Amino acid sequence: NGSGSRWLPGNLFLDTRHVSDMDLARIYHRAHCLLFPSRAEGFGLTALEAAATGLPIVATSYSGHLDFLDSETAYLCKYTLGQLENTRGLKQTMALPDPKDFRDKVVSVIENYRRAALKGKRASQRAHAEFTWEMAGKQLAGVLREIAKDVPSD
């Protein structure tokens, strides 16, 4: 199974290797669910990539990935906020996912995979319709036009 990956109790596979885009796509397509107990995300590209493949997602109900995940497209878990040290050693407000609620959501996926797959399908449809590079470019162009309006001309 290679460096950075291992099996955990309960038939869970933890994979922390750095992989190519092709290998990552294969991992998403072979997986049954993305477990995303995030404390904070700027955007949540990992969750969006998984959503685009139709993979069911269990995630913390906090931060950037809520731009594209909701109760129709994912299993969102409760959390409390806490002050934790970030990777730069600075205190930051972060979510502390509720372990029991997270576990309960995972059990829901296992016990009713058909429902989970339907959420994954809706997530994929949303990802492909609303979160393309073309859409991002159009949004950026709109922001730049607004900024340009405020720039005095010489």
PDB file of C-alpha atoms in Angstrom:
ATOM      1  CA  ASN A   1       0.000   0.000   0.000  1.00  0.00           C
ATOM      2  CA  GLY A   2       2.995   2.350  -0.087  1.00  0.00           C
ATOM      3  CA  SER A   3       4.368   5.044   2.172  1.00  0.00           C
ATOM      4  CA  GLY A   4       1.796   7.408   3.665  1.00  0.00           C
ATOM      5  CA  SER A   5      -1.144   5.025   3.480  1.00  0.00           C
ATOM      6  CA  ARG A   6      -2.528   2.397   5.823  1.00  0.00           C
ATOM      7  CA  TRP A   7      -5.612   0.432   6.748  1.00  0.00           C
ATOM      8  CA  LEU A   8      -7.484   1.466   9.886  1.00  0.00           C
ATOM      9  CA  PRO A   9      -9.990  -0.505  11.971  1.00  0.00           C
ATOM     10  CA  GLY A  10     -13.454  -0.713  10.422  1.00  0.00           C
ATOM     11  CA  ASN A  11     -12.217  -1.270   6.847  1.00  0.00           C
ATOM     12  CA  LEU A  12     -11.067   2.370   6.500  1.00  0.00           C
ATOM     13  CA  PHE A  13      -8.095   3.256   4.338  1.00  0.00           C
ATOM     14  CA  LEU A  14      -6.089   6.384   5.213  1.00  0.00           C
ATOM     15  CA  ASP A  15      -4.058   7.685   2.293  1.00  0.00           C
ATOM     16  CA  THR A  16      -1.787  10.686   2.860  1.00  0.00           C
ATOM     17  CA  ARG A  17       0.509  10.200  -0.134  1.00  0.00           C
ATOM     18  CA  HIS A  18       1.081  12.888  -2.755  1.00  0.00           C
ATOM     19  CA  VAL A  19      -0.374  11.488  -5.986  1.00  0.00           C
ATOM     20  CA  SER A  20      -0.760  12.607  -9.590  1.00  0.00           C
ATOM     21  CA  ASP A  21      -4.060  14.006 -10.877  1.00  0.00           C
ATOM     22  CA  MET A  22      -4.696  10.748 -12.756  1.00  0.00           C
ATOM     23  CA  ASP A  23      -4.076   8.649  -9.646  1.00  0.00           C
ATOM     24  CA  LEU A  24      -6.277  10.971  -7.590  1.00  0.00           C
ATOM     25  CA  ALA A  25      -9.133  10.568 -10.078  1.00  0.00           C
ATOM     26  CA  ARG A  26      -8.725   6.773  -9.835  1.00  0.00           C
ATOM     27  CA  ILE A  27      -8.833   6.969  -6.033  1.00  0.00           C
ATOM     28  CA  TYR A  28     -12.062   9.008  -6.110  1.00  0.00           C
ATOM     29  CA  HIS A  29     -13.673   6.563  -8.544  1.00  0.00           C
ATOM     30  CA  ARG A  30     -12.698   3.522  -6.462  1.00  0.00           C
ATOM     31  CA  ALA A  31     -13.765   5.054  -3.129  1.00  0.00           C
ATOM     32  CA  HIS A  32     -17.190   4.691  -1.560  1.00  0.00           C
ATOM     33  CA  CYS A  33     -17.201   7.967   0.385  1.00  0.00           C
ATOM     34  CA  LEU A  34     -15.001  11.004   1.105  1.00  0.00           C
ATOM     35  CA  LEU A  35     -14.624  11.674   4.825  1.00  0.00           C
ATOM     36  CA  PHE A  36     -13.793  15.375   5.191  1.00  0.00           C
ATOM     37  CA  PRO A  37     -13.664  16.351   8.902  1.00  0.00           C
ATOM     38  CA  SER A  38     -12.203  19.745   8.094  1.00  0.00           C
ATOM     39  CA  ARG A  39     -11.446  22.338  10.740  1.00  0.00           C
ATOM     40  CA  ALA A  40     -11.256  25.195   8.225  1.00  0.00           C
ATOM     41  CA  GLU A  41     -11.042  25.507   4.450  1.00  0.00           C
ATOM     42  CA  GLY A  42     -10.455  28.472   2.202  1.00  0.00           C
ATOM     43  CA  PHE A  43     -12.439  26.751  -0.539  1.00  0.00           C
ATOM     44  CA  GLY A  44     -12.291  22.981  -0.166  1.00  0.00           C
ATOM     45  CA  LEU A  45     -10.981  21.892  -3.563  1.00  0.00           C
ATOM     46  CA  THR A  46     -10.608  18.285  -2.372  1.00  0.00           C
ATOM     47  CA  ALA A  47     -14.318  18.136  -1.561  1.00  0.00           C
ATOM     48  CA  LEU A  48     -15.231  19.760  -4.895  1.00  0.00           C
ATOM     49  CA  GLU A  49     -13.092  17.261  -6.817  1.00  0.00           C
ATOM     50  CA  ALA A  50     -14.756  14.386  -4.972  1.00  0.00           C
ATOM     51  CA  ALA A  51     -18.198  15.925  -5.543  1.00  0.00           C
ATOM     52  CA  ALA A  52     -17.492  16.220  -9.272  1.00  0.00           C
ATOM     53  CA  THR A  53     -16.989  12.446  -9.424  1.00  0.00           C
ATOM     54  CA  GLY A  54     -20.295  11.787  -7.651  1.00  0.00           C
ATOM     55  CA  LEU A  55     -18.633  10.446  -4.526  1.00  0.00           C
ATOM     56  CA  PRO A  56     -20.797  10.733  -1.387  1.00  0.00           C
ATOM     57  CA  ILE A  57     -19.244  13.158   1.113  1.00  0.00           C
ATOM     58  CA  VAL A  58     -19.348  13.416   4.901  1.00  0.00           C
ATOM     59  CA  ALA A  59     -17.974  16.832   5.886  1.00  0.00           C
ATOM     60  CA  THR A  60     -17.941  19.383   8.675  1.00  0.00           C
ATOM     61  CA  SER A  61     -20.734  21.927   8.270  1.00  0.00           C
ATOM     62  CA  TYR A  62     -18.268  24.823   8.375  1.00  0.00           C
ATOM     63  CA  SER A  63     -16.080  26.899   6.066  1.00  0.00           C
ATOM     64  CA  GLY A  64     -15.437  27.290   2.350  1.00  0.00           C
ATOM     65  CA  HIS A  65     -16.807  23.990   1.038  1.00  0.00           C
ATOM     66  CA  LEU A  66     -20.305  25.133   2.060  1.00  0.00           C
ATOM     67  CA  ASP A  67     -20.239  27.188  -1.162  1.00  0.00           C
ATOM     68  CA  PHE A  68     -21.068  23.935  -2.965  1.00  0.00           C
ATOM     69  CA  LEU A  69     -22.045  21.396  -0.289  1.00  0.00           C
ATOM     70  CA  ASP A  70     -25.354  21.416   1.563  1.00  0.00           C
ATOM     71  CA  SER A  71     -27.762  18.859   3.006  1.00  0.00           C
ATOM     72  CA  GLU A  72     -28.907  17.930  -0.520  1.00  0.00           C
ATOM     73  CA  THR A  73     -25.395  17.139  -1.728  1.00  0.00           C
ATOM     74  CA  ALA A  74     -23.536  15.898   1.360  1.00  0.00           C
ATOM     75  CA  TYR A  75     -23.805  14.700   4.936  1.00  0.00           C
ATOM     76  CA  LEU A  76     -22.875  17.772   6.990  1.00  0.00           C
ATOM     77  CA  CYS A  77     -21.715  17.305  10.568  1.00  0.00           C
ATOM     78  CA  LYS A  78     -22.087  19.412  13.669  1.00  0.00           C
ATOM     79  CA  TYR A  79     -19.116  21.211  15.173  1.00  0.00           C
ATOM     80  CA  THR A  80     -18.081  23.626  17.897  1.00  0.00           C
ATOM     81  CA  LEU A  81     -15.670  26.504  17.376  1.00  0.00           C
ATOM     82  CA  GLY A  82     -12.363  26.621  19.176  1.00  0.00           C
ATOM     83  CA  GLN A  83      -9.096  28.522  19.130  1.00  0.00           C
ATOM     84  CA  LEU A  84      -6.421  26.237  17.706  1.00  0.00           C
ATOM     85  CA  GLU A  85      -2.887  26.768  16.520  1.00  0.00           C
ATOM     86  CA  ASN A  86      -2.591  26.831  12.724  1.00  0.00           C
ATOM     87  CA  THR A  87       0.354  25.564  10.662  1.00  0.00           C
ATOM     88  CA  ARG A  88       2.184  28.893  11.199  1.00  0.00           C
ATOM     89  CA  GLY A  89       1.840  28.652  14.995  1.00  0.00           C
ATOM     90  CA  LEU A  90      -0.837  31.365  15.211  1.00  0.00           C
ATOM     91  CA  LYS A  91      -4.106  31.008  17.104  1.00  0.00           C
ATOM     92  CA  GLN A  92      -7.081  30.740  14.751  1.00  0.00           C
ATOM     93  CA  THR A  93     -10.784  30.048  15.135  1.00  0.00           C
ATOM     94  CA  MET A  94     -11.460  26.583  13.735  1.00  0.00           C
ATOM     95  CA  ALA A  95     -14.242  24.039  13.734  1.00  0.00           C
ATOM     96  CA  LEU A  96     -13.986  21.022  15.993  1.00  0.00           C
ATOM     97  CA  PRO A  97     -16.109  18.354  14.262  1.00  0.00           C
ATOM     98  CA  ASP A  98     -18.452  16.479  16.591  1.00  0.00           C
ATOM     99  CA  PRO A  99     -17.075  12.889  16.546  1.00  0.00           C
ATOM    100  CA  LYS A 100     -20.405  11.230  17.396  1.00  0.00           C
ATOM    101  CA  ASP A 101     -22.321  13.154  14.730  1.00  0.00           C
ATOM    102  CA  PHE A 102     -19.567  12.468  12.195  1.00  0.00           C
ATOM    103  CA  ARG A 103     -19.698   8.746  13.015  1.00  0.00           C
ATOM    104  CA  ASP A 104     -23.500   8.766  12.764  1.00  0.00           C
ATOM    105  CA  LYS A 105     -23.285  10.331   9.293  1.00  0.00           C
ATOM    106  CA  VAL A 106     -20.780   7.691   8.170  1.00  0.00           C
ATOM    107  CA  VAL A 107     -23.111   4.976   9.460  1.00  0.00           C
ATOM    108  CA  SER A 108     -25.949   6.609   7.461  1.00  0.00           C
ATOM    109  CA  VAL A 109     -23.863   6.310   4.307  1.00  0.00           C
ATOM    110  CA  ILE A 110     -23.083   2.672   5.025  1.00  0.00           C
ATOM    111  CA  GLU A 111     -26.648   1.719   5.929  1.00  0.00           C
ATOM    112  CA  ASN A 112     -28.312   3.496   3.016  1.00  0.00           C
ATOM    113  CA  TYR A 113     -25.756   3.728   0.231  1.00  0.00           C
ATOM    114  CA  ARG A 114     -28.443   4.268  -2.396  1.00  0.00           C
ATOM    115  CA  ARG A 115     -29.445   7.536  -0.683  1.00  0.00           C
ATOM    116  CA  ALA A 116     -25.766   8.482  -0.318  1.00  0.00           C
ATOM    117  CA  ALA A 117     -25.177   7.841  -4.020  1.00  0.00           C
ATOM    118  CA  LEU A 118     -28.123  10.120  -4.851  1.00  0.00           C
ATOM    119  CA  LYS A 119     -26.561  12.921  -2.795  1.00  0.00           C
ATOM    120  CA  GLY A 120     -23.297  12.265  -4.631  1.00  0.00           C
ATOM    121  CA  LYS A 121     -25.069  12.494  -7.980  1.00  0.00           C
ATOM    122  CA  ARG A 122     -26.624  15.848  -7.021  1.00  0.00           C
ATOM    123  CA  ALA A 123     -23.219  17.087  -5.867  1.00  0.00           C
ATOM    124  CA  SER A 124     -21.698  16.061  -9.195  1.00  0.00           C
ATOM    125  CA  GLN A 125     -24.419  17.818 -11.160  1.00  0.00           C
ATOM    126  CA  ARG A 126     -23.897  21.007  -9.142  1.00  0.00           C
ATOM    127  CA  ALA A 127     -20.117  20.843  -9.472  1.00  0.00           C
ATOM    128  CA  HIS A 128     -20.272  20.435 -13.258  1.00  0.00           C
ATOM    129  CA  ALA A 129     -22.939  23.126 -13.700  1.00  0.00           C
ATOM    130  CA  GLU A 130     -21.713  25.815 -11.324  1.00  0.00           C
ATOM    131  CA  PHE A 131     -18.015  25.291 -10.593  1.00  0.00           C
ATOM    132  CA  THR A 132     -16.119  25.228 -13.873  1.00  0.00           C
ATOM    133  CA  TRP A 133     -12.979  27.153 -14.757  1.00  0.00           C
ATOM    134  CA  GLU A 134     -15.067  29.054 -17.322  1.00  0.00           C
ATOM    135  CA  MET A 135     -17.490  30.168 -14.593  1.00  0.00           C
ATOM    136  CA  ALA A 136     -14.583  31.153 -12.325  1.00  0.00           C
ATOM    137  CA  GLY A 137     -13.081  33.217 -15.168  1.00  0.00           C
ATOM    138  CA  LYS A 138     -16.373  35.027 -15.755  1.00  0.00           C
ATOM    139  CA  GLN A 139     -16.693  35.813 -12.058  1.00  0.00           C
ATOM    140  CA  LEU A 140     -13.128  37.118 -11.930  1.00  0.00           C
ATOM    141  CA  ALA A 141     -13.714  39.260 -15.026  1.00  0.00           C
ATOM    142  CA  GLY A 142     -16.806  40.749 -13.370  1.00  0.00           C
ATOM    143  CA  VAL A 143     -14.861  41.597 -10.214  1.00  0.00           C
ATOM    144  CA  LEU A 144     -12.066  43.184 -12.262  1.00  0.00           C
ATOM    145  CA  ARG A 145     -14.606  45.290 -14.219  1.00  0.00           C
ATOM    146  CA  GLU A 146     -16.052  46.561 -10.926  1.00  0.00           C
ATOM    147  CA  ILE A 147     -12.585  47.436  -9.634  1.00  0.00           C
ATOM    148  CA  ALA A 148     -11.721  49.187 -12.906  1.00  0.00           C
ATOM    149  CA  LYS A 149     -14.764  51.472 -12.532  1.00  0.00           C
ATOM    150  CA  ASP A 150     -13.207  52.980  -9.422  1.00  0.00           C
ATOM    151  CA  VAL A 151      -9.776  53.569 -10.960  1.00  0.00           C
ATOM    152  CA  PRO A 152      -9.353  57.213 -12.039  1.00  0.00           C
ATOM    153  CA  SER A 153      -8.292  57.660 -15.653  1.00  0.00           C
ATOM    154  CA  ASP A 154      -5.512  60.076 -16.513  1.00  0.00           C
TER     155      ASP A 154
END
